[in-house]
Amino acid sequence: MFSEKAKKNADACRFCWMCRHLCPVQLVTGKETNTPRAKGLQVSMLERGMTMDAECARTMYECLLCGACTNDCATGFDPLVFIREARTQANVLDLVPAEVRKVIDRVLETGNIYGAKEPRVDLSGVPETGDTLVWLGECARHSVPETAEALFAVLRKAGVPFAVLKNEPGSGSSLGDLLGFVEDVRAQAQRAGEAIRRSGAKRVIVLDSYDAALMRHEYKDWGVELPEIVTATACVDQLIREGRLSLKQTHEVITYHDGSRLARDLDEHEPARAILKAMGYEIHEMWQNRRLAKCCGSAVAGQYMPDIRLRVAENRWNDVKRTDAKHLTAACPQSTEALAATAPEEYRYTDLFVLVKEHL
Amino acid sequence: MNIIVCIKQVPDSLEVRLKDDYTLERDFVAQVMNPADESALEWALRVRDRTGGAVTALSMGPARAEGMLREALARGADQAVLLTDPRFAGADTLVTARCLASAIRALGGADLIACGRRAADGETGQVGPMTASMLDIPCVTNAMRAEAAERLTAEQLTEDGVTVWTCGYPALVTFCEWSYRLRLPTLAGLKKARQAEVRRLMPEDIGLSAAECGLKASPTRVRHVEAQPAGVRPCRQVSAAECLAALRERYPEAGL
């Protein structure tokens, strides 16, 4: 049962197959079923009576929901609409691959994809209430805590008092990617909104761009009212422009990876570049940058298809190798998780906030 | 509390072509649930959740409207009924209200009937009040909020503010688009909606003859439709003094 919007988006495909050049998963698997075009065809056939089977369901999960296809679709339609709904159908029909099911169960039980009970970030001495709340997201809290701690150091240096929730609930971002946008996801978003409200925050600095995108685009439609939402990159850029951070200078060449949700869903490209320039870095761009950026693999995909996520991240490093930069940075914890673990020999990855901390 | 919610499919687009008879060409755009009807459905679900009873989603439209009714079931409605037959096609607001009122009677009536205050495509806002009139029951339009207790209390948005109305049951309330935000479907609801029956009714099932339905029975005729050039309004440039005089005339109580 697909919405008419999903059906229209699926049926709109002209089979030009240009999306095969864009899909980061198809680029490493070479499988036609990994193109948005093939997924659209399958959704069209499901709507015409074909029964969804386990293989079709698996195909729908072999996608990062990065939006590269939507951004450059020749017909201007949005494959993510029907891919999300196909995932919902897979759940309704109990056809979700076992490895995906495990991740869903972990999120439902613990609020995060890692199934972690306690954050790895050092939150000692950090209050839970205040005007400014830093929302970390599951990846920074449980997988790459150094990104969160670096952001804390930068904010402290700039004299920005902030609070962090010790038991930060899931935002609904991962669950929304796994289940599609169903009531269970909205319920998680409502719990997150309630936790933010209890913190008394007037402004929320969001570190994980997946969470920021969901909060900015879906929360209001779901009846979840939030205070001002600011991405961590926009916040740090603003602090630099206000002269509240003095940064050591370098002349090193670096390249910047635009996280897919930051670049496409939030349409934010320049603050991270401005931060790098403020430290004196010379940015040598990869060919696919800004809205055209190639995804390096989401944290949630890393949990249920680690092999594909690894190859997707390695493929992004291939783009780095086509520049003369030996140093890569990105501004989303999920990018850091994927790229830090796959840096080739002679290349270096540093999270943007860790980089700023090093330049304080 | 048994509640019937009248819902309609509207185009999910601002650019909809018109057919030669000036009815909407709906085949080329995705159809979604009318936003104000979503609001009505959410209110009905909340009342049902609190007081018990059942919510029936009722629509009139082509067979494809069944998808929207299944969506209503997935979001929590208990049953769905679709008035679908070529003889219903092309109905104006009067005939639509007649069909809905007849269907509500044929379904055994309801304690409450909830509608959107207007459809995003036609924007007449007539069907809800006309349905109430034909059923001879109280009607509150443009409700921002409503509470179903011993009596129904509804806050009506007016040009000057808010009017609070109370009435007994049965009653019909039309809701603003933003009054209540419709919940998303649950996985359990989606499973149920796949299997559920969407009851289809034809004119004879609701006690109407073909002569009382559809375009033929509709007294409204759209003789011509003209697109307003984008960005152009029939405005007149006036001086500040002329503007002040006009405001004084229009709003004498403001003491300008």
Tab-separated table of N, CA and C in Angstrom, chain A residues 2-54:
chain	number	residue	atom	x	y	z
A	2	PHE	N	1.043	1.841	-1.151
A	2	PHE	CA	1.876	3.029	-1.271
A	2	PHE	C	0.983	4.266	-1.393
A	3	SER	N	1.480	5.397	-0.941
A	3	SER	CA	0.725	6.631	-1.110
A	3	SER	C	0.741	7.015	-2.587
A	4	GLU	N	-0.212	7.840	-2.976
A	4	GLU	CA	-0.226	8.283	-4.376
A	4	GLU	C	1.049	9.057	-4.710
A	5	LYS	N	1.564	9.765	-3.721
A	5	LYS	CA	2.790	10.524	-3.954
A	5	LYS	C	3.931	9.567	-4.291
A	6	ALA	N	4.020	8.463	-3.541
A	6	ALA	CA	5.075	7.478	-3.809
A	6	ALA	C	4.886	6.858	-5.183
A	7	LYS	N	3.629	6.536	-5.506
A	7	LYS	CA	3.350	5.916	-6.812
A	7	LYS	C	3.731	6.861	-7.948
A	8	LYS	N	3.350	8.125	-7.792
A	8	LYS	CA	3.669	9.088	-8.847
A	8	LYS	C	5.179	9.224	-9.019
A	9	ASN	N	5.898	9.234	-7.901
A	9	ASN	CA	7.353	9.364	-7.985
A	9	ASN	C	7.980	8.129	-8.631
A	10	ALA	N	7.434	6.950	-8.314
A	10	ALA	CA	7.975	5.721	-8.906
A	10	ALA	C	7.650	5.654	-10.392
A	11	ASP	N	6.405	5.977	-10.719
A	11	ASP	CA	5.986	5.882	-12.122
A	11	ASP	C	6.598	6.972	-12.993
A	12	ALA	N	7.125	8.010	-12.356
A	12	ALA	CA	7.684	9.129	-13.125
A	12	ALA	C	9.010	8.779	-13.775
A	13	CYS	N	9.636	7.675	-13.326
A	13	CYS	CA	10.958	7.325	-13.858
A	13	CYS	C	10.898	7.126	-15.377
A	14	ARG	N	11.787	7.800	-16.080
A	14	ARG	CA	11.832	7.676	-17.549
A	14	ARG	C	12.858	6.617	-17.969
A	15	PHE	N	13.399	5.924	-16.989
A	15	PHE	CA	14.395	4.876	-17.258
A	15	PHE	C	15.605	5.393	-18.025
A	16	CYS	N	15.989	6.611	-17.724
A	16	CYS	CA	17.181	7.168	-18.389
A	16	CYS	C	18.447	6.563	-17.787
A	17	TRP	N	18.322	6.053	-16.581
A	17	TRP	CA	19.395	5.340	-15.882
A	17	TRP	C	20.573	6.245	-15.520
A	18	MET	N	20.348	7.536	-15.557
A	18	MET	CA	21.432	8.443	-15.171
A	18	MET	C	21.755	8.309	-13.682
A	19	CYS	N	20.787	7.835	-12.905
A	19	CYS	CA	21.022	7.727	-11.461
A	19	CYS	C	22.096	6.686	-11.136
A	20	ARG	N	22.431	5.825	-12.100
A	20	ARG	CA	23.479	4.853	-11.801
A	20	ARG	C	24.829	5.541	-11.586
A	21	HIS	N	24.997	6.722	-12.164
A	21	HIS	CA	26.239	7.463	-11.971
A	21	HIS	C	26.288	8.138	-10.614
A	22	LEU	N	25.121	8.248	-9.984
A	22	LEU	CA	25.010	9.048	-8.772
A	22	LEU	C	24.916	8.213	-7.513
A	23	CYS	N	24.324	7.027	-7.628
A	23	CYS	CA	24.054	6.236	-6.424
A	23	CYS	C	25.361	5.664	-5.863
A	24	PRO	N	25.734	6.052	-4.644
A	24	PRO	CA	27.008	5.580	-4.086
A	24	PRO	C	27.025	4.084	-3.825
A	25	VAL	N	25.846	3.500	-3.634
A	25	VAL	CA	25.797	2.046	-3.408
A	25	VAL	C	26.011	1.321	-4.735
A	26	GLN	N	25.282	1.753	-5.755
A	26	GLN	CA	25.425	1.098	-7.060
A	26	GLN	C	26.849	1.238	-7.579
A	27	LEU	N	27.480	2.343	-7.266
A	27	LEU	CA	28.844	2.567	-7.771
A	27	LEU	C	29.847	1.561	-7.196
A	28	VAL	N	29.521	0.969	-6.052
A	28	VAL	CA	30.462	-0.028	-5.501
A	28	VAL	C	29.977	-1.463	-5.660
A	29	THR	N	28.672	-1.661	-5.871
A	29	THR	CA	28.181	-3.038	-6.052
A	29	THR	C	28.022	-3.382	-7.527
A	30	GLY	N	27.760	-2.365	-8.362
A	30	GLY	CA	27.551	-2.616	-9.793
A	30	GLY	C	26.235	-3.320	-10.084
A	31	LYS	N	25.413	-3.491	-9.051
A	31	LYS	CA	24.150	-4.211	-9.256
A	31	LYS	C	23.064	-3.241	-9.708
A	32	GLU	N	22.370	-3.610	-10.786
A	32	GLU	CA	21.346	-2.698	-11.283
A	32	GLU	C	20.237	-2.499	-10.262
A	33	THR	N	19.977	-3.534	-9.450
A	33	THR	CA	18.908	-3.382	-8.447
A	33	THR	C	19.250	-2.300	-7.433
A	34	ASN	N	20.514	-1.920	-7.383
A	34	ASN	CA	20.893	-0.865	-6.451
A	34	ASN	C	20.679	0.542	-7.012
A	35	THR	N	20.172	0.652	-8.217
A	35	THR	CA	19.883	1.996	-8.731
A	35	THR	C	18.471	2.406	-8.315
A	36	PRO	N	18.262	3.687	-8.116
A	36	PRO	CA	16.898	4.158	-7.826
A	36	PRO	C	15.921	3.769	-8.942
A	37	ARG	N	16.416	3.741	-10.183
A	37	ARG	CA	15.556	3.358	-11.309
A	37	ARG	C	14.972	1.959	-11.081
A	38	ALA	N	15.818	1.010	-10.664
A	38	ALA	CA	15.347	-0.361	-10.459
A	38	ALA	C	14.381	-0.423	-9.276
A	39	LYS	N	14.662	0.370	-8.265
A	39	LYS	CA	13.751	0.374	-7.111
A	39	LYS	C	12.393	0.948	-7.526
A	40	GLY	N	12.431	1.993	-8.380
A	40	GLY	CA	11.185	2.575	-8.871
A	40	GLY	C	10.387	1.564	-9.675
A	41	LEU	N	11.089	0.792	-10.492
A	41	LEU	CA	10.421	-0.229	-11.298
A	41	LEU	C	9.754	-1.268	-10.397
A	42	GLN	N	10.472	-1.658	-9.345
A	42	GLN	CA	9.905	-2.658	-8.440
A	42	GLN	C	8.671	-2.105	-7.715
A	43	VAL	N	8.743	-0.850	-7.298
A	43	VAL	CA	7.574	-0.257	-6.622
A	43	VAL	C	6.396	-0.176	-7.588
A	44	SER	N	6.681	0.185	-8.847
A	44	SER	CA	5.601	0.225	-9.849
A	44	SER	C	4.961	-1.150	-10.000
A	45	MET	N	5.809	-2.184	-10.009
A	45	MET	CA	5.264	-3.542	-10.176
A	45	MET	C	4.516	-4.005	-8.924
A	46	LEU	N	4.998	-3.589	-7.767
A	46	LEU	CA	4.278	-3.927	-6.534
A	46	LEU	C	2.882	-3.316	-6.571
A	47	GLU	N	2.812	-2.106	-7.096
A	47	GLU	CA	1.518	-1.427	-7.187
A	47	GLU	C	0.623	-2.077	-8.225
A	48	ARG	N	1.218	-2.847	-9.128
A	48	ARG	CA	0.422	-3.503	-10.166
A	48	ARG	C	0.222	-4.980	-9.853
A	49	GLY	N	0.401	-5.339	-8.602
A	49	GLY	CA	0.037	-6.697	-8.194
A	49	GLY	C	1.181	-7.617	-7.849
A	50	MET	N	2.432	-7.236	-8.155
A	50	MET	CA	3.556	-8.101	-7.796
A	50	MET	C	3.641	-8.179	-6.272
A	51	THR	N	3.997	-9.331	-5.768
A	51	THR	CA	4.110	-9.490	-4.321
A	51	THR	C	5.531	-9.177	-3.884
A	52	MET	N	5.652	-8.392	-2.838
A	52	MET	CA	7.002	-8.105	-2.334
A	52	MET	C	7.585	-9.374	-1.732
A	53	ASP	N	8.813	-9.684	-2.120
A	53	ASP	CA	9.480	-10.837	-1.512
A	53	ASP	C	10.719	-10.353	-0.749
A	54	ALA	N	11.408	-11.298	-0.140
A	54	ALA	CA	12.530	-10.938	0.725
A	54	ALA	C	13.635	-10.235	-0.058
